[in-house]
Amino acid sequence: MTRVLLTGATGVLGSELLGSLRRRRGVEVVAVSRRGAPDDGVLRWRMGAEPPPDELPRRFDAVVHAAATTRWNQDPEEAWAGNVQSTEAVLELVGDDTHLVHVSTAFAIGLRGDTSSARLSDYRNSYEWSKAAAERLVTGHSRCTVVRPPLIIGRRTDGHIARFSGLYTFARACVTGLAPAMVGEPKGTVEMVPVDDVADAVLAALDAGPAADPAGPVVLGTGAAALTTEDLVQASFTAINGWRARHGASRLAPPPIISAERWDRFFLPFARTTLTGRQLRVIELLSEFVPYVSMAEAPEPTVLLHPVHDALALSLSFWADANSRAASAEPRPWAA
C-alpha cells in the first residue's frame, strides 16, 4: 500500500486530485486542507500556523503539495504565511525516501524569467514572489518534482471547477455591468489550462517518480495555441451569449479591450469620479488580472496541452448554470 499525503485537498486542484487518487487501487490517501472537510475525510491543518493534527501519520511514500494561497492581491506577510511557511511545515513530513510533487505556478519566474530573486519587485505580485520562494525551498530535496500550471479553468470534459475566481470574476463583472472594459493588451498571450489536465500532469509526475537527473520543472501550457486577450473575450462572450440564448436572456456585447496605459491615463481618472463604490471595488479587484492578459509571451511549456477553446466554453457554461441569476440578468449601465 502506497501512502500519499495530499495538501490543499479542498481547493480547485486539490479536490480534483483527491477524487482521482481515491479511485486508485493500492493507494492510501491522507488529505488535509486549511479548513478541512470532516464529512469528506479531509483533516483540518493550518500548515505553518499550527502543528500537524495528532491523527496525521508521520511517514509518507509521496507528498503532493497542492495547498496555496492563490489571491494575487494579498499582502506579502499573508502570501509568505500561506505559501512559504506552509511549505516549510510540509517539508518536515518529507523523509529521505519520500517523493515530493510540489505544485507551483508557471508565473513563479516573475519578471526576470527565473525563481532566484528574493525581491518582491522582481515579481508581478506577492503570489508569484511567495511561490518562487517556496520553489527555492523544495528544490533542496533530492526527490522533488515541481509542476507549474498557468491560469486554471474548469475541466476539459464538463467545465466543472470547485471554486470560481480569476476568469470567472471577470465574467460575473461583465454580465452584471460592473466592468466597463477588459484592461489588457488585445494581442497579449493568455495561457490557461483545464483543471483535469493539471491533475493528470501532477499524477503523471507522481507515477514517474523522482528523476535521477531532474530536467527542471514541469511547465504546462498550450504554447502557440494559447489564446490572445481578443480570443479570450470573444470566446467567453460567445459561450455566455449561447447560454443566455438558451435561457431566454438578451445578447450581451463584449466589453472593449483597453491597454493598461490608456486605462490608467485616460479612463481611470474619469471612472473614479463617475462610478459607484461597488464598481470601483470590482475594478480594483480585476486590476490584479491585468498582467496576465498583457503578456507578449507566456512561459514556455515543457508539456504541451491541447487548445482550450472548447474547455473555456464548457467552463463558462458551468459557471452560468451555477450562477444563473447573475448570468441571465440584464446588465446595469456601468456609469452611475
mmCIF file of C-alpha atoms in Angstrom:
data_model
loop_
_atom_site.group_PDB
_atom_site.id
_atom_site.type_symbol
_atom_site.label_atom_id
_atom_site.label_comp_id
_atom_site.label_asym_id
_atom_site.label_seq_id
_atom_site.Cartn_x
_atom_site.Cartn_y
_atom_site.Cartn_z
ATOM 1 C CA MET A 1 0.000 0.000 0.000
ATOM 2 C CA THR A 2 1.393 3.401 -1.026
ATOM 3 C CA ARG A 3 0.605 6.209 1.395
ATOM 4 C CA VAL A 4 0.196 9.655 -0.195
ATOM 5 C CA LEU A 5 -0.292 12.937 1.627
ATOM 6 C CA LEU A 6 -2.340 15.465 -0.361
ATOM 7 C CA THR A 7 -2.384 19.056 0.863
ATOM 8 C CA GLY A 8 -4.928 21.637 -0.249
ATOM 9 C CA ALA A 9 -7.407 18.808 -0.773
ATOM 10 C CA THR A 10 -10.487 21.057 -0.828
ATOM 11 C CA GLY A 11 -9.073 23.586 -3.315
ATOM 12 C CA VAL A 12 -9.578 23.862 -7.065
ATOM 13 C CA LEU A 13 -6.786 21.447 -7.975
ATOM 14 C CA GLY A 14 -6.719 19.529 -4.706
ATOM 15 C CA SER A 15 -10.334 18.409 -4.946
ATOM 16 C CA GLU A 16 -9.696 17.154 -8.485
ATOM 17 C CA LEU A 17 -6.614 15.241 -7.319
ATOM 18 C CA LEU A 18 -8.393 13.821 -4.283
ATOM 19 C CA GLY A 19 -11.073 12.143 -6.376
ATOM 20 C CA SER A 20 -8.507 10.677 -8.770
ATOM 21 C CA LEU A 21 -6.227 9.388 -6.021
ATOM 22 C CA ARG A 22 -9.094 7.774 -4.118
ATOM 23 C CA ARG A 23 -10.063 5.815 -7.215
ATOM 24 C CA ARG A 24 -6.621 4.209 -7.396
ATOM 25 C CA ARG A 25 -6.045 0.736 -6.031
ATOM 26 C CA GLY A 26 -3.204 0.246 -3.629
ATOM 27 C CA VAL A 27 -3.132 3.922 -2.610
ATOM 28 C CA GLU A 28 -3.938 5.229 0.863
ATOM 29 C CA VAL A 29 -4.712 8.931 0.589
ATOM 30 C CA VAL A 30 -4.315 11.179 3.608
ATOM 31 C CA ALA A 31 -5.889 14.539 2.757
ATOM 32 C CA VAL A 32 -5.516 17.857 4.564
ATOM 33 C CA SER A 33 -6.601 21.429 3.952
ATOM 34 C CA ARG A 34 -6.711 24.708 5.828
ATOM 35 C CA ARG A 35 -10.369 24.383 6.778
ATOM 36 C CA GLY A 36 -10.715 20.628 6.478
ATOM 37 C CA ALA A 37 -13.823 18.735 5.429
ATOM 38 C CA PRO A 38 -14.653 16.136 8.077
ATOM 39 C CA ASP A 39 -17.607 14.749 6.134
ATOM 40 C CA ASP A 40 -15.272 14.038 3.220
ATOM 41 C CA GLY A 41 -12.414 12.674 5.306
ATOM 42 C CA VAL A 42 -10.194 15.747 4.901
ATOM 43 C CA LEU A 43 -8.259 16.702 8.032
ATOM 44 C CA ARG A 44 -8.037 20.332 9.126
ATOM 45 C CA TRP A 45 -4.467 21.619 9.289
ATOM 46 C CA ARG A 46 -3.390 25.247 9.096
ATOM 47 C CA MET A 47 0.078 24.407 7.867
ATOM 48 C CA GLY A 48 2.754 26.702 9.218
ATOM 49 C CA ALA A 49 0.383 28.217 11.773
ATOM 50 C CA GLU A 50 -0.140 25.150 13.952
ATOM 51 C CA PRO A 51 1.410 21.700 14.453
ATOM 52 C CA PRO A 52 0.128 18.757 12.399
ATOM 53 C CA PRO A 53 -3.025 17.153 13.828
ATOM 54 C CA ASP A 54 -2.421 14.154 16.087
ATOM 55 C CA GLU A 55 -4.254 11.802 13.709
ATOM 56 C CA LEU A 56 -1.950 12.697 10.803
ATOM 57 C CA PRO A 57 0.611 9.940 10.078
ATOM 58 C CA ARG A 58 4.256 10.973 10.078
ATOM 59 C CA ARG A 59 5.545 8.722 7.263
ATOM 60 C CA PHE A 60 4.579 9.025 3.608
ATOM 61 C CA ASP A 61 5.777 7.412 0.415
ATOM 62 C CA ALA A 62 4.768 10.514 -1.528
ATOM 63 C CA VAL A 63 3.531 14.012 -0.810
ATOM 64 C CA VAL A 64 1.538 16.065 -3.297
ATOM 65 C CA HIS A 65 1.702 19.640 -2.063
ATOM 66 C CA ALA A 66 -1.179 21.425 -3.803
ATOM 67 C CA ALA A 67 -2.065 23.817 -0.971
ATOM 68 C CA ALA A 68 -1.603 27.506 -1.723
ATOM 69 C CA THR A 69 -2.982 30.927 -1.007
ATOM 70 C CA THR A 70 -3.623 31.992 -4.582
ATOM 71 C CA ARG A 71 -5.037 35.512 -4.318
ATOM 72 C CA TRP A 72 -2.911 37.946 -6.299
ATOM 73 C CA ASN A 73 -3.712 40.983 -4.130
ATOM 74 C CA GLN A 74 -2.718 39.583 -0.729
ATOM 75 C CA ASP A 75 -0.163 41.447 1.346
ATOM 76 C CA PRO A 76 3.370 39.967 1.475
ATOM 77 C CA GLU A 77 3.003 38.669 5.034
ATOM 78 C CA GLU A 78 -0.142 36.733 4.145
ATOM 79 C CA ALA A 79 1.427 35.346 0.967
ATOM 80 C CA TRP A 80 4.539 34.256 2.863
ATOM 81 C CA ALA A 81 2.486 32.515 5.552
ATOM 82 C CA GLY A 82 0.211 30.791 3.039
ATOM 83 C CA ASN A 83 2.821 29.651 0.549
ATOM 84 C CA VAL A 84 6.243 29.554 2.210
ATOM 85 C CA GLN A 85 5.616 28.764 5.868
ATOM 86 C CA SER A 86 3.072 26.129 4.837
ATOM 87 C CA THR A 87 5.694 24.534 2.582
ATOM 88 C CA GLU A 88 8.212 24.545 5.426
ATOM 89 C CA ALA A 89 5.673 22.674 7.551
ATOM 90 C CA VAL A 90 5.088 20.077 4.829
ATOM 91 C CA LEU A 91 8.812 19.512 4.362
ATOM 92 C CA GLU A 92 9.018 18.339 7.968
ATOM 93 C CA LEU A 93 6.936 15.316 6.880
ATOM 94 C CA VAL A 94 9.075 14.595 3.821
ATOM 95 C CA GLY A 95 11.596 11.858 4.513
ATOM 96 C CA ASP A 96 14.701 10.997 2.523
ATOM 97 C CA ASP A 97 12.728 8.368 0.579
ATOM 98 C CA THR A 98 9.586 10.453 0.073
ATOM 99 C CA HIS A 99 8.745 11.686 -3.419
ATOM 100 C CA LEU A 100 7.562 15.286 -3.181
ATOM 101 C CA VAL A 101 5.410 16.633 -6.012
ATOM 102 C CA HIS A 102 5.196 20.370 -5.472
ATOM 103 C CA VAL A 103 2.547 22.363 -7.350
ATOM 104 C CA SER A 104 3.826 25.837 -8.143
ATOM 105 C CA THR A 105 2.769 28.263 -10.871
ATOM 106 C CA ALA A 106 4.083 28.938 -14.358
ATOM 107 C CA PHE A 107 4.402 32.573 -13.299
ATOM 108 C CA ALA A 108 6.791 31.893 -10.411
ATOM 109 C CA ILE A 109 9.573 33.050 -12.765
ATOM 110 C CA GLY A 110 8.247 36.583 -12.324
ATOM 111 C CA LEU A 111 9.685 39.425 -14.386
ATOM 112 C CA ARG A 112 13.239 38.076 -14.542
ATOM 113 C CA GLY A 113 12.439 34.665 -16.011
ATOM 114 C CA ASP A 114 13.609 32.570 -13.044
ATOM 115 C CA THR A 115 12.870 31.990 -9.364
ATOM 116 C CA SER A 116 16.237 33.068 -7.946
ATOM 117 C CA SER A 117 15.323 36.552 -6.758
ATOM 118 C CA ALA A 118 14.021 37.173 -3.243
ATOM 119 C CA ARG A 119 12.948 40.745 -4.107
ATOM 120 C CA LEU A 120 9.220 41.381 -4.330
ATOM 121 C CA SER A 121 9.816 43.979 -7.062
ATOM 122 C CA ASP A 122 11.045 41.225 -9.403
ATOM 123 C CA TYR A 123 7.542 39.702 -9.479
ATOM 124 C CA ARG A 124 4.126 40.873 -10.634
ATOM 125 C CA ASN A 125 2.573 40.319 -7.220
ATOM 126 C CA SER A 126 3.118 38.732 -3.828
ATOM 127 C CA TYR A 127 1.670 35.418 -5.002
ATOM 128 C CA GLU A 128 4.387 34.914 -7.625
ATOM 129 C CA TRP A 129 7.041 36.090 -5.179
ATOM 130 C CA SER A 130 5.959 33.655 -2.457
ATOM 131 C CA LYS A 131 5.625 30.727 -4.887
ATOM 132 C CA ALA A 132 9.160 31.378 -6.128
ATOM 133 C CA ALA A 133 10.392 31.307 -2.537
ATOM 134 C CA ALA A 134 8.561 28.029 -1.945
ATOM 135 C CA GLU A 135 10.236 26.545 -5.034
ATOM 136 C CA ARG A 136 13.645 27.546 -3.705
ATOM 137 C CA LEU A 137 12.796 25.610 -0.540
ATOM 138 C CA VAL A 138 11.613 22.377 -2.142
ATOM 139 C CA THR A 139 14.326 22.083 -4.764
ATOM 140 C CA GLY A 140 16.726 21.325 -1.938
ATOM 141 C CA HIS A 141 15.001 17.957 -1.604
ATOM 142 C CA SER A 142 16.616 15.413 -3.929
ATOM 143 C CA ARG A 143 13.351 13.561 -4.653
ATOM 144 C CA CYS A 144 11.250 16.524 -5.734
ATOM 145 C CA THR A 145 9.229 17.209 -8.877
ATOM 146 C CA VAL A 146 7.883 20.723 -9.448
ATOM 147 C CA VAL A 147 4.765 21.156 -11.595
ATOM 148 C CA ARG A 148 3.945 24.651 -12.846
ATOM 149 C CA PRO A 149 0.439 25.241 -14.236
ATOM 150 C CA PRO A 150 -0.648 28.633 -15.606
ATOM 151 C CA LEU A 151 -4.188 30.002 -15.039
ATOM 152 C CA ILE A 152 -6.652 27.189 -14.330
ATOM 153 C CA ILE A 153 -10.181 26.857 -15.733
ATOM 154 C CA GLY A 154 -12.797 24.110 -15.456
ATOM 155 C CA ARG A 155 -12.495 20.530 -16.620
ATOM 156 C CA ARG A 156 -11.997 19.781 -20.270
ATOM 157 C CA THR A 157 -14.739 17.155 -20.041
ATOM 158 C CA ASP A 158 -17.592 19.113 -18.446
ATOM 159 C CA GLY A 159 -16.345 22.525 -17.285
ATOM 160 C CA HIS A 160 -16.616 21.636 -13.592
ATOM 161 C CA ILE A 161 -14.431 23.531 -11.135
ATOM 162 C CA ALA A 162 -14.545 23.596 -7.339
ATOM 163 C CA ARG A 163 -14.288 27.375 -6.942
ATOM 164 C CA PHE A 164 -14.872 30.422 -9.136
ATOM 165 C CA SER A 165 -12.080 33.017 -9.284
ATOM 166 C CA GLY A 166 -9.886 34.753 -11.851
ATOM 167 C CA LEU A 167 -11.625 34.425 -15.216
ATOM 168 C CA TYR A 168 -14.967 33.836 -13.527
ATOM 169 C CA THR A 169 -14.710 37.071 -11.559
ATOM 170 C CA PHE A 170 -14.325 38.939 -14.838
ATOM 171 C CA ALA A 171 -17.261 37.061 -16.394
ATOM 172 C CA ARG A 172 -19.543 37.973 -13.483
ATOM 173 C CA ALA A 173 -18.433 41.597 -13.573
ATOM 174 C CA CYS A 174 -19.154 41.865 -17.294
ATOM 175 C CA VAL A 175 -22.590 40.264 -17.308
ATOM 176 C CA THR A 176 -23.725 42.343 -14.335
ATOM 177 C CA GLY A 177 -22.433 45.621 -15.763
ATOM 178 C CA LEU A 178 -19.727 46.138 -13.151
ATOM 179 C CA ALA A 179 -16.757 46.020 -15.565
ATOM 180 C CA PRO A 180 -16.680 48.759 -18.224
ATOM 181 C CA ALA A 181 -13.761 47.193 -20.131
ATOM 182 C CA MET A 182 -11.206 44.437 -20.314
ATOM 183 C CA VAL A 183 -7.934 46.116 -19.394
ATOM 184 C CA GLY A 184 -5.077 44.363 -21.171
ATOM 185 C CA GLU A 185 -3.321 44.033 -24.498
ATOM 186 C CA PRO A 186 -5.556 42.769 -27.328
ATOM 187 C CA LYS A 187 -2.734 40.604 -28.713
ATOM 188 C CA GLY A 188 -1.486 39.581 -25.274
ATOM 189 C CA THR A 189 -0.931 35.872 -24.655
ATOM 190 C CA VAL A 190 -3.289 34.356 -22.075
ATOM 191 C CA GLU A 191 -2.111 30.900 -21.062
ATOM 192 C CA MET A 192 -4.776 28.857 -19.276
ATOM 193 C CA VAL A 193 -5.371 25.123 -18.907
ATOM 194 C CA PRO A 194 -8.219 22.894 -17.654
ATOM 195 C CA VAL A 195 -8.023 21.635 -14.083
ATOM 196 C CA ASP A 196 -8.278 17.975 -15.126
ATOM 197 C CA ASP A 197 -5.259 18.411 -17.415
ATOM 198 C CA VAL A 198 -3.314 19.808 -14.465
ATOM 199 C CA ALA A 199 -4.402 16.928 -12.238
ATOM 200 C CA ASP A 200 -3.353 14.437 -14.921
ATOM 201 C CA ALA A 201 0.077 16.071 -15.150
ATOM 202 C CA VAL A 202 0.535 16.010 -11.369
ATOM 203 C CA LEU A 203 -0.447 12.340 -11.241
ATOM 204 C CA ALA A 204 1.881 11.552 -14.156
ATOM 205 C CA ALA A 205 4.725 13.176 -12.207
ATOM 206 C CA LEU A 206 3.751 11.141 -9.155
ATOM 207 C CA ASP A 207 3.719 7.903 -11.167
ATOM 208 C CA ALA A 208 7.043 8.646 -12.852
ATOM 209 C CA GLY A 209 8.770 9.117 -9.523
ATOM 210 C CA PRO A 210 11.701 11.436 -8.937
ATOM 211 C CA ALA A 211 14.084 11.678 -11.869
ATOM 212 C CA ALA A 212 17.655 10.577 -11.281
ATOM 213 C CA ASP A 213 18.777 13.632 -13.236
ATOM 214 C CA PRO A 214 15.938 16.196 -12.958
ATOM 215 C CA ALA A 215 15.375 18.190 -16.140
ATOM 216 C CA GLY A 216 13.705 21.045 -14.307
ATOM 217 C CA PRO A 217 10.090 21.940 -13.537
ATOM 218 C CA VAL A 218 7.183 20.507 -15.497
ATOM 219 C CA VAL A 219 5.661 23.615 -17.109
ATOM 220 C CA LEU A 220 2.152 23.195 -18.507
ATOM 221 C CA GLY A 221 0.660 25.218 -21.341
ATOM 222 C CA THR A 222 -0.738 25.266 -24.845
ATOM 223 C CA GLY A 223 2.196 27.063 -26.444
ATOM 224 C CA ALA A 224 1.448 28.525 -29.871
ATOM 225 C CA ALA A 225 -2.240 27.615 -29.419
ATOM 226 C CA ALA A 226 -2.608 29.882 -26.372
ATOM 227 C CA LEU A 227 -5.462 32.367 -26.512
ATOM 228 C CA THR A 228 -4.904 36.051 -27.065
ATOM 229 C CA THR A 229 -6.826 38.540 -24.977
ATOM 230 C CA GLU A 230 -9.048 39.189 -28.013
ATOM 231 C CA ASP A 231 -9.635 35.440 -28.350
ATOM 232 C CA LEU A 232 -10.472 35.162 -24.665
ATOM 233 C CA VAL A 233 -13.056 37.957 -24.721
ATOM 234 C CA GLN A 234 -14.659 36.772 -27.955
ATOM 235 C CA ALA A 235 -14.778 33.105 -26.923
ATOM 236 C CA SER A 236 -16.076 33.982 -23.460
ATOM 237 C CA PHE A 237 -18.940 36.068 -24.774
ATOM 238 C CA THR A 238 -19.801 33.544 -27.448
ATOM 239 C CA ALA A 239 -20.185 30.971 -24.657
ATOM 240 C CA ILE A 240 -22.093 33.301 -22.326
ATOM 241 C CA ASN A 241 -24.416 34.522 -25.077
ATOM 242 C CA GLY A 242 -25.061 30.947 -26.148
ATOM 243 C CA TRP A 243 -26.086 30.128 -22.590
ATOM 244 C CA ARG A 244 -28.239 33.284 -22.373
ATOM 245 C CA ALA A 245 -29.994 32.455 -25.652
ATOM 246 C CA ARG A 246 -30.872 29.011 -24.320
ATOM 247 C CA HIS A 247 -32.344 30.634 -21.199
ATOM 248 C CA GLY A 248 -34.290 33.422 -22.886
ATOM 249 C CA ALA A 249 -31.949 36.308 -21.991
ATOM 250 C CA SER A 250 -30.753 39.013 -24.363
ATOM 251 C CA ARG A 251 -27.397 39.013 -26.079
ATOM 252 C CA LEU A 252 -24.525 40.904 -24.423
ATOM 253 C CA ALA A 253 -21.962 42.979 -26.299
ATOM 254 C CA PRO A 254 -18.341 42.151 -25.374
ATOM 255 C CA PRO A 255 -16.535 44.920 -23.491
ATOM 256 C CA PRO A 256 -13.833 46.934 -25.251
ATOM 257 C CA ILE A 257 -10.217 45.938 -24.641
ATOM 258 C CA ILE A 258 -8.181 48.893 -23.392
ATOM 259 C CA SER A 259 -4.445 48.825 -22.757
ATOM 260 C CA ALA A 260 -3.347 49.334 -19.159
ATOM 261 C CA GLU A 261 -1.519 52.538 -20.098
ATOM 262 C CA ARG A 262 -4.579 54.089 -21.782
ATOM 263 C CA TRP A 263 -6.832 52.932 -18.968
ATOM 264 C CA ASP A 264 -4.648 54.417 -16.233
ATOM 265 C CA ARG A 265 -4.088 57.683 -18.095
ATOM 266 C CA PHE A 266 -7.475 58.474 -19.581
ATOM 267 C CA PHE A 267 -10.237 56.215 -18.265
ATOM 268 C CA LEU A 268 -9.452 55.565 -14.625
ATOM 269 C CA PRO A 269 -9.482 59.249 -13.538
ATOM 270 C CA PHE A 270 -12.915 59.590 -15.141
ATOM 271 C CA ALA A 271 -14.094 56.331 -13.570
ATOM 272 C CA ARG A 272 -13.104 57.474 -10.089
ATOM 273 C CA THR A 273 -15.437 60.449 -10.339
ATOM 274 C CA THR A 274 -18.270 58.603 -12.084
ATOM 275 C CA LEU A 275 -18.589 55.034 -10.817
ATOM 276 C CA THR A 276 -20.216 53.736 -7.668
ATOM 277 C CA GLY A 277 -18.169 52.426 -4.778
ATOM 278 C CA ARG A 278 -19.106 48.869 -5.701
ATOM 279 C CA GLN A 279 -17.985 49.343 -9.303
ATOM 280 C CA LEU A 280 -14.683 50.818 -8.160
ATOM 281 C CA ARG A 281 -14.079 47.861 -5.849
ATOM 282 C CA VAL A 282 -14.659 45.477 -8.770
ATOM 283 C CA ILE A 283 -12.234 47.449 -10.952
ATOM 284 C CA GLU A 284 -9.625 47.276 -8.199
ATOM 285 C CA LEU A 285 -10.145 43.515 -7.903
ATOM 286 C CA LEU A 286 -9.878 42.991 -11.652
ATOM 287 C CA SER A 287 -6.698 45.083 -11.836
ATOM 288 C CA GLU A 288 -4.824 42.079 -10.439
ATOM 289 C CA PHE A 289 -5.779 40.179 -13.610
ATOM 290 C CA VAL A 290 -4.226 42.789 -15.937
ATOM 291 C CA PRO A 291 -0.638 41.415 -16.068
ATOM 292 C CA TYR A 292 -1.932 38.024 -17.206
ATOM 293 C CA VAL A 293 -3.836 39.455 -20.177
ATOM 294 C CA SER A 294 -0.978 41.766 -21.164
ATOM 295 C CA MET A 295 1.915 39.351 -21.701
ATOM 296 C CA ALA A 296 3.739 39.420 -25.009
ATOM 297 C CA GLU A 297 4.788 35.813 -24.348
ATOM 298 C CA ALA A 298 3.696 33.266 -21.770
ATOM 299 C CA PRO A 299 6.190 30.952 -20.018
ATOM 300 C CA GLU A 300 7.316 28.265 -22.458
ATOM 301 C CA PRO A 301 5.686 24.918 -21.656
ATOM 302 C CA THR A 302 7.651 21.689 -21.339
ATOM 303 C CA VAL A 303 4.401 19.689 -21.546
ATOM 304 C CA LEU A 304 2.190 20.847 -24.405
ATOM 305 C CA LEU A 305 -1.546 20.545 -23.829
ATOM 306 C CA HIS A 306 -4.426 20.694 -26.298
ATOM 307 C CA PRO A 307 -6.097 24.050 -27.094
ATOM 308 C CA VAL A 308 -8.681 25.206 -24.579
ATOM 309 C CA HIS A 309 -11.440 26.798 -26.680
ATOM 310 C CA ASP A 310 -13.964 24.017 -26.008
ATOM 311 C CA ALA A 311 -12.934 23.762 -22.340
ATOM 312 C CA LEU A 312 -13.393 27.510 -21.938
ATOM 313 C CA ALA A 313 -16.925 27.327 -23.338
ATOM 314 C CA LEU A 314 -17.809 24.442 -21.028
ATOM 315 C CA SER A 315 -16.262 26.242 -18.065
ATOM 316 C CA LEU A 316 -18.323 29.369 -18.579
ATOM 317 C CA SER A 317 -21.495 27.355 -19.153
ATOM 318 C CA PHE A 318 -20.808 25.533 -15.880
ATOM 319 C CA TRP A 319 -20.326 28.888 -14.141
ATOM 320 C CA ALA A 320 -23.556 30.212 -15.655
ATOM 321 C CA ASP A 321 -25.504 27.129 -14.562
ATOM 322 C CA ALA A 322 -24.220 27.618 -11.019
ATOM 323 C CA ASN A 323 -24.895 31.386 -11.090
ATOM 324 C CA SER A 324 -27.990 31.527 -13.260
ATOM 325 C CA ARG A 325 -29.403 34.671 -11.686
ATOM 326 C CA ALA A 326 -26.263 36.686 -12.449
ATOM 327 C CA ALA A 327 -25.679 35.044 -15.826
ATOM 328 C CA SER A 328 -29.197 35.813 -17.086
ATOM 329 C CA ALA A 329 -29.600 39.316 -15.614
ATOM 330 C CA GLU A 330 -29.866 42.409 -17.767
ATOM 331 C CA PRO A 331 -26.679 44.356 -17.051
ATOM 332 C CA ARG A 332 -26.861 47.775 -15.461
ATOM 333 C CA PRO A 333 -25.160 50.753 -17.140
ATOM 334 C CA TRP A 334 -21.631 50.959 -15.770
ATOM 335 C CA ALA A 335 -21.650 54.712 -15.409
ATOM 336 C CA ALA A 336 -23.564 55.844 -12.335
#
